[in-house]
Coordinates of C-alpha atoms in Angstrom, one line a residue:
Chain A
M1 CA 0.1 0.1 0.0
N2 CA 2.7 2.4 0.9
H3 CA 4.1 1.8 -2.5
H4 CA 0.7 3.0 -3.9
R5 CA 0.5 5.9 -1.9
H6 CA 3.9 6.7 -2.7
H7 CA 2.6 7.1 -6.5
F8 CA -0.4 8.7 -5.6
V9 CA 1.3 11.4 -3.6
P10 CA 2.5 13.2 -6.6
D11 CA -0.8 13.0 -8.1
F12 CA -2.6 14.7 -5.3
E13 CA 0.2 17.2 -4.5
T14 CA -1.0 20.8 -5.1
D15 CA -1.5 22.4 -8.3
D16 CA 2.2 23.4 -9.4
D17 CA 4.1 21.5 -7.0
Y18 CA 2.1 18.6 -7.7
V19 CA 2.2 18.9 -11.3
N20 CA 5.9 19.5 -11.3
A21 CA 6.4 16.7 -8.7
N22 CA 4.6 14.5 -10.9
T23 CA 6.2 15.7 -14.1
N24 CA 9.7 15.9 -12.7
S25 CA 10.3 13.5 -10.1
S26 CA 7.3 11.3 -10.0
S27 CA 7.1 10.8 -13.7
S28 CA 8.6 7.6 -13.1
N29 CA 6.3 7.2 -10.3
L30 CA 3.4 8.2 -12.1
P31 CA 2.8 5.2 -14.5
R32 CA 2.8 3.5 -11.4
K33 CA 0.3 5.4 -9.6
P34 CA -2.4 5.6 -11.8
I35 CA -2.7 2.0 -11.7
I36 CA -1.8 1.7 -8.1
G37 CA -3.6 4.9 -7.7
E38 CA -6.8 3.5 -8.2
E39 CA -6.4 0.5 -6.2
E40 CA -5.2 3.0 -3.7
D41 CA -7.9 5.0 -4.0
G42 CA -9.7 2.4 -3.2
D43 CA -7.7 1.5 -0.1
L44 CA -7.4 5.1 0.4
M45 CA -10.8 5.6 0.4
E46 CA -11.5 2.7 2.5
L47 CA -8.7 3.9 4.7
L48 CA -10.1 7.5 5.1
W49 CA -13.3 6.2 5.8
H50 CA -12.1 3.6 8.5
N51 CA -10.2 6.1 10.4
G52 CA -12.1 9.0 10.2
Q53 CA -15.1 9.3 8.1
V54 CA -14.7 12.8 8.8
V55 CA -11.9 13.1 6.5
L56 CA -13.1 12.6 3.7
Q57 CA -16.3 14.2 4.1
N58 CA -14.6 17.2 5.4
Q59 CA -12.2 17.3 2.8
R60 CA -14.8 17.2 0.2
P61 CA -16.3 20.5 1.0
N62 CA -13.4 22.3 1.9
T63 CA -11.1 21.8 -0.7
K64 CA -13.1 22.9 -3.8
K65 CA -10.4 24.5 -5.6
Q66 CA -7.4 22.0 -4.9
P67 CA -9.6 19.0 -6.1
L68 CA -9.6 20.6 -9.3
S69 CA -5.9 21.3 -9.5
S70 CA -5.1 18.2 -8.1
S71 CA -7.5 16.1 -10.1
A72 CA -6.1 17.7 -13.1
A73 CA -2.7 16.9 -11.5
V74 CA -3.5 13.6 -11.3
K75 CA -4.9 13.3 -14.3
L76 CA -2.0 15.0 -15.8
H77 CA 0.0 12.1 -14.4
N78 CA -1.8 9.1 -14.2
G79 CA -4.7 10.2 -16.4
A80 CA -7.4 8.8 -14.3
P81 CA -7.6 10.7 -10.9
P82 CA -10.0 8.7 -9.0
P83 CA -12.5 10.4 -7.1
P84 CA -10.8 8.8 -4.2
L85 CA -7.9 10.7 -5.1
D86 CA -9.7 14.0 -5.3
H87 CA -10.4 13.3 -1.7
N88 CA -7.0 13.2 -1.0
L89 CA -6.4 16.2 -2.7
F90 CA -8.7 17.9 -1.0
I91 CA -7.2 16.7 2.2
Q92 CA -4.0 17.4 1.2
E93 CA -4.6 20.8 0.0
D94 CA -6.8 22.2 2.6
E95 CA -6.3 20.4 5.5
M96 CA -4.7 17.0 5.2
S97 CA -1.0 17.7 5.1
S98 CA 0.7 15.6 2.8
W99 CA 2.0 14.2 5.3
L100 CA -1.1 12.4 6.1
H101 CA -0.8 10.9 2.8
Y102 CA 3.0 10.0 3.4
P103 CA 3.3 6.9 4.5
L104 CA 4.8 6.5 7.9
R105 CA 8.1 5.3 6.8
D106 CA 10.6 4.7 9.1
D107 CA 12.9 7.2 7.7
D108 CA 15.8 7.9 9.3
F109 CA 13.9 10.5 11.5
C110 CA 10.9 9.0 11.6
S111 CA 11.4 5.4 12.6
D112 CA 13.4 6.2 15.7
L113 CA 10.7 8.8 16.4
F114 CA 7.4 6.8 16.1
F115 CA 8.1 3.6 14.9
P116 CA 10.8 2.0 15.6
A117 CA 9.9 -1.1 14.3
A118 CA 8.0 0.4 11.5
P119 CA 10.0 -0.6 8.1
P120 CA 9.9 1.9 5.5
P121 CA 6.9 1.3 3.6
V122 CA 8.7 2.4 0.2
P123 CA 12.1 2.7 0.5
S124 CA 12.8 1.9 -2.6
T125 CA 10.2 4.1 -4.5
V126 CA 10.2 7.5 -4.0
R127 CA 9.7 7.9 -0.1
P128 CA 6.6 9.7 0.1
P129 CA 6.3 11.9 3.1
E130 CA 5.8 9.3 5.8
P131 CA 5.9 11.7 8.0
S132 CA 3.0 13.1 6.8
S133 CA 1.2 10.1 7.4
M134 CA 2.6 10.3 11.0
R135 CA 1.7 13.6 11.5
P136 CA -1.7 13.6 10.9
P137 CA -2.6 16.3 13.4
A138 CA -0.1 18.7 12.3
P139 CA 0.5 18.8 8.7
S140 CA -2.9 20.3 7.9
P141 CA -1.7 23.0 5.6
V142 CA 0.8 21.0 3.9
R143 CA 0.7 21.3 0.5
P144 CA 1.7 18.9 -1.8
P145 CA 5.0 19.5 -1.5
A146 CA 6.0 16.0 -2.5
P147 CA 7.4 17.1 -5.9
S148 CA 9.7 19.5 -4.3
S149 CA 10.1 17.3 -1.4
V150 CA 13.5 16.4 -2.9
K151 CA 14.8 19.5 -2.1
P152 CA 16.8 20.2 1.0
A153 CA 15.4 19.4 3.8
V154 CA 15.5 22.5 5.0
R155 CA 13.3 23.7 2.7
N156 CA 11.0 21.3 3.1
F157 CA 10.7 22.4 6.7
M158 CA 10.0 26.0 5.8
N159 CA 7.5 24.5 3.8
F160 CA 6.1 23.2 6.4
S161 CA 6.1 26.0 8.5
R162 CA 4.4 28.1 5.7
L163 CA 2.0 25.4 5.8
R164 CA 1.7 25.7 8.9
G165 CA 0.7 29.4 8.9
D166 CA -1.6 28.5 6.3
F167 CA -3.2 26.0 8.4
T168 CA -3.2 28.6 11.1
G169 CA -5.2 30.9 8.8
G170 CA -7.5 28.2 7.5
N171 CA -7.9 27.1 11.1
G172 CA -11.1 29.0 11.5
R173 CA -12.5 27.7 8.2
G174 CA -11.0 24.9 7.8
E175 CA -11.7 23.0 10.8
S176 CA -12.2 19.9 8.9
G177 CA -8.9 20.0 7.8
P178 CA -7.5 18.7 11.2
S179 CA -9.9 16.0 11.2
I180 CA -9.0 15.4 7.8
A181 CA -5.5 15.6 8.3
K182 CA -5.8 13.2 11.1
S183 CA -7.4 10.6 9.0
T184 CA -5.6 11.1 6.1
V185 CA -2.4 10.8 8.1
R186 CA -3.5 7.6 9.3
E187 CA -4.7 6.0 6.2
S188 CA -3.5 7.7 3.3
A189 CA 0.0 7.7 3.3
K190 CA -0.3 7.7 -0.5
V191 CA -2.8 10.8 -0.2
N192 CA -0.3 13.6 -1.2
P193 CA 1.5 14.8 1.6
S194 CA 1.6 18.2 0.6
A195 CA -2.0 18.7 1.2
T196 CA -1.6 19.0 5.0
P197 CA -5.1 19.6 6.5
A198 CA -4.7 23.1 7.3
S199 CA -6.6 23.1 10.3
S200 CA -4.9 20.5 12.3
A201 CA -1.5 21.7 11.1
A202 CA -2.3 25.3 12.5
R203 CA -2.5 23.8 15.8
E204 CA 0.3 21.9 15.8
P205 CA 3.3 23.2 16.9
D206 CA 5.7 24.4 14.8
L207 CA 6.6 21.5 13.3
T208 CA 3.4 21.1 11.6
R209 CA 4.1 24.6 10.0
R210 CA 7.4 23.9 9.1
T211 CA 6.3 20.2 7.7
D212 CA 3.5 21.6 5.8
G213 CA 5.8 24.4 4.5
A214 CA 8.1 22.0 3.4
D215 CA 5.3 20.0 2.1
S216 CA 4.3 22.2 -0.1
R217 CA 7.4 23.1 -1.4
G218 CA 8.7 20.2 -1.8
A219 CA 5.7 18.4 -3.1
G220 CA 7.0 18.7 -6.5
D221 CA 9.8 16.9 -5.6
L222 CA 9.1 13.4 -5.5
G223 CA 12.9 12.8 -5.2
S224 CA 12.6 14.6 -1.9
K225 CA 10.3 12.0 -1.0
S226 CA 12.5 10.3 1.2
A227 CA 13.3 13.6 2.7
V228 CA 10.0 14.3 3.2
D229 CA 9.4 10.5 4.6
G230 CA 12.0 11.6 7.0
G231 CA 10.6 14.8 7.5
G232 CA 7.2 13.5 7.4
A233 CA 8.1 11.1 10.0
Y234 CA 9.6 13.8 12.0
T235 CA 6.5 15.7 11.7
V236 CA 4.3 12.8 13.0
G237 CA 6.3 12.2 15.9
H238 CA 6.3 16.0 16.5
N239 CA 2.5 16.1 15.7
R240 CA 1.7 13.4 18.2
K241 CA 3.5 14.8 20.8
G242 CA 2.0 17.9 20.3
K243 CA 5.4 19.6 20.1
A244 CA 7.1 21.5 17.8
V245 CA 9.9 19.2 17.1
V246 CA 12.0 20.1 14.2
T247 CA 14.1 17.4 14.3
T248 CA 15.2 17.5 10.9
E249 CA 14.6 19.8 7.9
R250 CA 14.2 16.6 6.0
T251 CA 11.2 15.6 7.8
S252 CA 9.4 18.4 6.8
E253 CA 10.4 17.5 3.7
N254 CA 9.4 14.6 3.2
L255 CA 6.0 15.4 5.2
G256 CA 5.4 17.9 2.5
A257 CA 6.9 16.1 -0.7
S258 CA 5.9 12.6 -0.7
S259 CA 2.3 12.7 0.2
S260 CA 1.5 9.0 -0.4
V261 CA 4.0 7.0 1.9
A262 CA 3.1 3.5 2.5
S263 CA 4.6 3.8 6.2
K264 CA 1.8 6.6 6.9
S265 CA -0.8 3.4 7.6
E266 CA 1.4 2.2 9.7
I267 CA 1.8 5.3 11.7
E268 CA -1.5 6.7 11.2
P269 CA -3.2 3.9 13.3
L270 CA -1.1 4.7 16.2
E271 CA -1.4 8.4 15.7
T272 CA -4.8 8.5 14.5
I273 CA -6.3 7.8 17.9
V274 CA -4.5 10.2 19.7
D275 CA -4.0 12.9 17.4
E276 CA -7.9 12.8 16.2
R277 CA -8.5 13.6 19.7
K278 CA -6.1 16.1 19.9
R279 CA -7.0 17.6 16.5
K280 CA -10.4 17.6 17.1
E281 CA -9.7 19.6 20.6
R282 CA -7.7 21.9 18.7
E283 CA -10.2 22.1 16.2
E284 CA -12.7 23.1 18.2
V285 CA -10.8 25.3 20.5
G286 CA -9.4 27.2 17.1
S287 CA -13.2 26.9 15.3
T288 CA -14.4 28.3 18.4
E289 CA -11.9 30.8 18.8
C290 CA -12.1 31.8 15.5
R291 CA -15.8 31.8 15.4
N292 CA -15.7 33.8 18.4
E293 CA -13.4 36.3 17.4
E294 CA -14.9 36.7 13.6
A295 CA -18.3 37.0 15.4
K296 CA -17.3 39.6 17.7
Q297 CA -15.7 41.4 14.8
G298 CA -18.2 41.1 12.5
R299 CA -21.0 42.1 14.7
G300 CA -19.5 45.5 15.0
S301 CA -17.0 45.1 18.1
S302 CA -17.9 48.4 19.7
S303 CA -21.5 47.6 20.4
T304 CA -20.9 44.0 20.9
K305 CA -18.1 44.9 23.5
R306 CA -20.1 47.5 25.4
S307 CA -23.3 44.8 25.7
R308 CA -21.1 42.4 26.6
A309 CA -19.3 44.6 29.3
A310 CA -22.6 45.6 30.5
E311 CA -23.8 42.0 30.9
V312 CA -20.6 40.8 32.2
H313 CA -20.9 44.1 35.0
N314 CA -24.5 43.2 35.8
L315 CA -23.8 39.6 36.2
S316 CA -21.0 40.5 38.6
E317 CA -23.3 43.0 40.5
R318 CA -25.7 40.5 40.8
K319 CA -23.3 38.0 42.3
R320 CA -21.9 40.5 44.8
R321 CA -25.4 41.1 45.7
D322 CA -26.2 37.6 46.3
R323 CA -23.0 37.3 48.2
I324 CA -23.9 40.1 50.6
N325 CA -27.2 38.8 51.1
E326 CA -26.2 35.4 51.8
R327 CA -24.0 37.1 54.5
M328 CA -26.9 39.1 56.1
K329 CA -28.9 36.1 56.3
A330 CA -26.0 34.0 58.3
L331 CA -25.8 36.9 60.5
Q332 CA -29.2 37.2 61.2
E333 CA -29.2 33.7 62.3
L334 CA -26.7 34.1 64.4
I335 CA -27.8 36.9 66.1
P336 CA -30.5 36.0 69.0
C337 CA -33.8 37.1 68.8
C338 CA -33.4 39.2 65.6
N339 CA -36.7 39.9 64.1
K340 CA -35.5 42.7 62.0
S341 CA -36.1 42.5 58.1
D342 CA -34.2 45.8 57.4
K343 CA -30.8 45.3 56.8
A344 CA -29.7 48.6 58.3
S345 CA -31.5 47.4 61.8
M346 CA -30.3 44.1 61.4
L347 CA -26.7 45.3 61.2
D348 CA -27.0 47.5 64.2
E349 CA -28.3 44.5 66.4
A350 CA -25.4 42.8 65.1
I351 CA -23.1 45.5 66.2
E352 CA -24.8 45.6 69.5
Y353 CA -24.8 42.0 70.0
M354 CA -21.1 41.8 69.1
K355 CA -20.3 44.3 71.7
S356 CA -22.1 42.7 74.4
L357 CA -20.5 39.5 73.6
Q358 CA -17.1 41.0 73.9
L359 CA -17.9 42.3 77.1
Q360 CA -19.3 38.9 78.5
I361 CA -16.4 37.3 77.6
Q362 CA -14.2 39.7 79.1
M363 CA -15.9 39.4 82.2
M364 CA -16.1 35.8 82.3
S365 CA -12.6 35.3 81.5
M366 CA -11.7 38.0 84.6
G367 CA -14.2 35.9 86.5
C368 CA -12.5 32.5 85.6
G369 CA -8.9 34.0 86.5
M370 CA -10.3 35.6 89.5
M371 CA -12.1 32.1 90.7
P372 CA -9.2 30.7 92.4
M373 CA -8.5 33.6 94.2
M374 CA -11.8 33.9 95.3
Y375 CA -11.2 31.7 98.5
T376 CA -8.5 33.9 99.6
G377 CA -11.1 36.7 99.6
M378 CA -10.9 38.4 96.6
Q379 CA -14.1 39.9 97.2
Q380 CA -12.2 43.4 97.4
Y381 CA -11.0 42.7 93.8
M382 CA -14.5 42.8 92.4
P383 CA -14.8 46.5 92.1
H384 CA -11.4 46.6 91.1
M385 CA -11.8 44.3 88.5
A386 CA -15.0 46.1 87.6
M387 CA -13.0 49.1 87.2
G388 CA -10.4 47.9 85.0
M389 CA -13.0 46.1 82.8
G390 CA -14.8 49.3 82.4
M391 CA -11.6 50.9 81.1
G392 CA -10.7 48.0 79.5
M393 CA -13.9 47.6 78.1
G394 CA -14.2 51.0 76.7
V395 CA -10.8 50.7 74.7
E396 CA -11.9 47.3 73.7
M397 CA -15.0 48.4 72.4
G398 CA -13.0 51.0 70.4
M399 CA -15.4 53.5 71.6
N400 CA -14.7 56.9 70.2
R401 CA -16.0 58.5 73.7
P402 CA -13.0 57.9 75.8
P403 CA -14.2 57.8 79.5
P404 CA -14.0 60.9 81.6
P405 CA -10.9 60.2 83.6
P406 CA -12.0 60.8 87.0
P407 CA -14.4 58.1 88.4
P408 CA -13.0 55.3 86.7
F409 CA -16.4 53.4 86.8
M410 CA -18.6 56.4 85.9
P411 CA -17.4 56.5 82.4
F412 CA -18.7 52.8 81.6
P413 CA -22.2 53.5 82.0
N414 CA -22.1 56.8 80.0
M415 CA -20.0 55.0 77.4
L416 CA -22.9 52.0 77.3
A417 CA -25.3 54.6 77.4
S418 CA -23.7 56.4 74.6
Q419 CA -23.2 53.5 72.3
R420 CA -26.6 52.8 72.7
P421 CA -28.8 55.5 70.7
L422 CA -31.5 52.8 69.9
P423 CA -33.9 53.5 72.4
P424 CA -36.3 51.2 71.8
Q425 CA -34.4 48.4 72.7
T426 CA -35.6 46.2 75.7
R427 CA -32.0 46.5 76.9
M428 CA -31.8 50.0 77.3
G429 CA -34.9 50.0 79.1
G430 CA -33.9 47.6 81.4
Y431 CA -30.4 49.0 82.0
P432 CA -31.0 51.7 84.6
A433 CA -33.1 49.2 86.6
V434 CA -30.5 46.3 85.9
Q435 CA -27.7 48.7 86.6
A436 CA -29.4 49.0 90.6
S437 CA -30.3 45.1 90.6
D438 CA -27.3 43.6 89.3
P439 CA -24.6 44.9 91.4
S440 CA -26.5 43.9 94.3
R441 CA -26.5 40.3 93.0
V442 CA -23.0 40.1 92.0
Y443 CA -21.6 42.4 94.8
G444 CA -24.0 41.1 97.6
P445 CA -21.4 39.2 99.2
N446 CA -18.7 41.8 98.7
Q447 CA -18.8 43.9 102.0
Q448 CA -16.1 46.6 100.7
F449 CA -17.9 46.7 97.5
D450 CA -17.7 50.2 96.4
P451 CA -21.3 50.5 95.8
N452 CA -22.9 52.7 93.3
S453 CA -20.1 53.3 90.9
S454 CA -18.8 49.7 90.5
Q455 CA -22.2 48.2 90.6
A456 CA -23.7 50.6 88.2
Q457 CA -20.6 49.7 85.9
F458 CA -20.9 46.2 86.5
S459 CA -24.5 46.0 85.6
G460 CA -23.5 47.9 82.7
Y461 CA -21.7 44.9 81.5
M462 CA -23.9 42.5 82.4
D463 CA -27.0 43.9 81.1
P464 CA -26.3 44.0 77.4
F465 CA -25.2 40.7 77.0
Q466 CA -27.1 39.0 79.8
Q467 CA -30.5 39.7 77.9
F468 CA -28.7 37.7 74.9
R469 CA -27.6 35.2 77.2
S470 CA -31.0 34.2 78.4
L471 CA -31.8 33.7 74.7
Y472 CA -28.3 31.9 74.0
P473 CA -28.9 28.4 74.2
S474 CA -25.5 27.4 75.3
Q475 CA -26.0 28.5 78.9
P476 CA -25.4 26.0 81.3
P477 CA -28.5 24.2 82.4
Q478 CA -28.1 24.7 86.1
F479 CA -28.5 28.3 85.4
Q480 CA -31.3 28.3 83.5
N481 CA -33.3 29.1 86.3
Q482 CA -31.2 32.0 87.1
A483 CA -31.4 32.9 83.2
A484 CA -35.1 32.7 83.3
S485 CA -35.4 34.7 86.3
Y486 CA -33.3 37.1 85.4
P487 CA -35.8 39.7 84.2
S488 CA -37.6 39.6 87.1
S489 CA -34.2 39.3 89.4
S490 CA -33.9 42.9 88.3
R491 CA -36.6 43.9 90.0
V492 CA -36.1 41.6 93.2
S493 CA -32.4 42.7 93.1
S494 CA -33.2 46.0 93.7
S495 CA -34.9 45.0 96.9
K496 CA -31.8 43.0 97.6
E497 CA -29.9 45.8 96.7
S498 CA -31.2 47.7 99.4
E499 CA -30.6 45.1 101.9
D500 CA -27.2 44.9 101.0
H501 CA -26.3 48.2 101.2
G502 CA -28.3 48.1 104.5
N503 CA -25.9 45.3 105.4
Q504 CA -23.1 46.9 104.3
T505 CA -23.9 49.9 106.0
T506 CA -24.2 48.0 109.0
S507 CA -21.2 45.9 108.8
Chain B
M1 CA -25.6 53.9 41.2
S2 CA -26.2 51.6 44.1
N3 CA -29.0 53.8 45.2
R4 CA -30.4 53.3 41.8
R5 CA -30.0 49.8 42.3
S6 CA -31.5 49.8 45.7
R7 CA -34.5 51.4 44.7
Q8 CA -34.9 49.2 42.1
S9 CA -34.4 46.0 44.1
S10 CA -36.9 45.0 46.5
S11 CA -37.3 46.8 49.5
A12 CA -35.8 44.1 51.9
L13 CA -32.6 44.8 50.0
R14 CA -32.7 48.3 50.1
I15 CA -30.5 50.0 52.0
S16 CA -28.7 53.2 51.4
D17 CA -24.8 53.5 50.7
D18 CA -24.6 56.0 53.7
Q19 CA -26.0 53.1 56.0
M20 CA -24.1 50.4 54.6
I21 CA -20.8 52.5 55.0
D22 CA -21.7 53.3 58.4
L23 CA -22.5 50.0 59.4
V24 CA -19.5 48.7 58.0
S25 CA -17.2 51.0 59.3
K26 CA -18.5 50.2 62.9
L27 CA -18.1 46.4 62.3
C28 CA -14.7 47.2 61.0
Q29 CA -13.9 48.8 64.4
L30 CA -15.3 45.8 66.2
L31 CA -13.6 43.2 64.0
P32 CA -10.1 42.7 65.1
E33 CA -9.0 41.1 61.8
I34 CA -10.3 44.1 59.7
R35 CA -8.9 46.6 62.0
E36 CA -5.6 45.0 61.7
R37 CA -5.1 44.6 57.9
R38 CA -7.0 48.0 57.4
R39 CA -7.0 48.4 53.8
S40 CA -8.6 52.1 53.5
D41 CA -12.2 51.3 52.5
K42 CA -10.9 48.6 50.3
V43 CA -13.2 46.1 52.8
S44 CA -16.0 44.9 50.9
A45 CA -19.3 44.6 52.4
S46 CA -19.6 41.0 52.0
K47 CA -16.2 40.2 53.4
V48 CA -17.1 42.7 56.4
L49 CA -20.4 40.5 56.8
Q50 CA -18.5 37.5 56.7
E51 CA -15.9 38.4 59.1
T52 CA -18.7 39.6 61.4
C53 CA -20.3 36.2 61.4
N54 CA -17.5 34.4 61.8
Y55 CA -16.3 36.6 64.5
I56 CA -19.7 36.1 66.3
R57 CA -19.3 32.6 66.0
K58 CA -15.9 32.8 67.4
L59 CA -17.3 34.7 70.3
H60 CA -20.0 32.4 71.0
R61 CA -17.4 29.7 71.5
E62 CA -15.5 31.5 73.8
V63 CA -18.8 32.3 75.8
D64 CA -19.6 28.9 75.8
N65 CA -15.6 27.9 77.0
L66 CA -15.7 30.3 79.7
S67 CA -19.2 29.0 80.8
D68 CA -17.8 25.8 81.2
R69 CA -15.1 26.9 83.2
L70 CA -17.1 29.1 85.3
S71 CA -19.4 26.2 86.1
Q72 CA -16.7 24.0 86.8
L73 CA -15.3 26.5 89.4
L74 CA -18.5 26.9 90.7
D75 CA -19.0 23.2 91.7
A76 CA -15.6 23.8 93.2
V77 CA -17.0 26.2 95.4
D78 CA -19.3 26.4 98.2
E79 CA -22.7 26.9 97.2
D80 CA -23.1 29.7 99.6
S81 CA -19.6 31.5 99.0
H82 CA -19.5 34.7 97.7
E83 CA -17.7 33.2 95.0
A84 CA -20.5 30.9 93.7
S85 CA -22.6 34.1 93.7
V86 CA -20.4 36.1 91.7
I87 CA -20.3 32.9 89.2
R88 CA -23.5 32.5 89.0
S89 CA -23.8 36.2 88.1
L90 CA -21.3 35.9 85.5
L91 CA -23.1 33.0 84.0
M92 CA -26.4 34.1 84.0

């Protein structure tokens, strides 16, 4: 098959090259080609279909002009460019890189790269750009370089690069190319290697391009097929890896020049699968990108951009709002007895709650620290503690109204009161009363307790969060009674306070 | 901008910018983290709210811990001692 492919390659090469190649170098092969071509065509057709129906199908629509030329060329040479050849032509010229057709021969490069064991498909005959077949993915724009593939490898390489460029350009339009290229690569070693699927090649790394360029240029050189093969092989490997491996110029040549390389078939199956996938992905990406870009540009960039920007802005704004609402809801859940639906009031409550929590914690921690010392009669410390707490709380709270220096305890209630401009709060309402009552409960036992100021202060501390605490579910059970009775205790404590005071005075 | 939006949005979500700014600034003062890494009005509202929630949860945990400790201490203290009452008051 490879042999056949080789023969065909020249036929499928792009116009000039193709013809030239055919006439010049592949003349000898030509005679063989026609005959084989038919067969190969059949084979090729089959192969193409096998590997990727897409190839053939895509090819057809994409390549309009080329087929004519190629077919013409083919006719020139073979006088019987069978339709399959046209397909090949299509493939080659548009997307299928010539390399596709190039059998994956184990040219010096290729074999090492890809198929160590792959025997050169057509070593004897012109070595079609095996690499082309090997590089299903890349070679897209590879033109039928075969004819000129004989040229120095460098040239082929350059051809590939050119092809690559073509491929890139054609990517937008030639999505089928890559797929075609892939399929061609796999199947059609014989297909003109020069015809590299533009699309696939474009994606491929530089190598592809190079290969393509080489192919196109070298297409005419059947003689350079061998080179192309090597290049093709190179390309294939490159494509497979997706790297722009410019191993050798020759490979590029081979790819470009000798389209139909028997070895291609060998390489194709291996690469086809992976390459196809990659190519398809690339195609999609590329096509999508191309489409998007084109669409954007086509619609009038300014308006489109603006509308899109506006949409984006709205979306982001909406997201931001949603996020904020989420947080507000969470906050609402955290704050006990928050029945406010208004954001502002809810935030106010949150602020107060936070402050009261801070106060509470501070007091409790102090109490914890002091507890061990209670045994030693730390009662006298309580007032001091209250004082410290008052001062500390003032600072902790970050209040903007620094407590007036003199009576340390005094500022606290002032601060608390000033902090709570919200009158309707029950806390506020109960504040004064609690103030009176709390100290009695707390400092009852403290005989030396400095009555009013500290008590008031302490009660100030207690009050805000105690209200919350009663609602807070974490209270230890044993104190539930006390907590529950707290509201009423305020009243009771007042009486107790008087008693305490009385006691204190008496004691 | 935001006013426009808030007007358009439902009343529940309506909140003036000034209000938000005021509240957010208050929260900023309370939240230690934000205070420390103050970035001149670059703190977004959602961030502040999130920090507030976290902080409140943290405070709750603190309160729980302290309550536990105080209750333990209370157990260790005579029921009728001063300390007990102090603790109870604290816990309440």
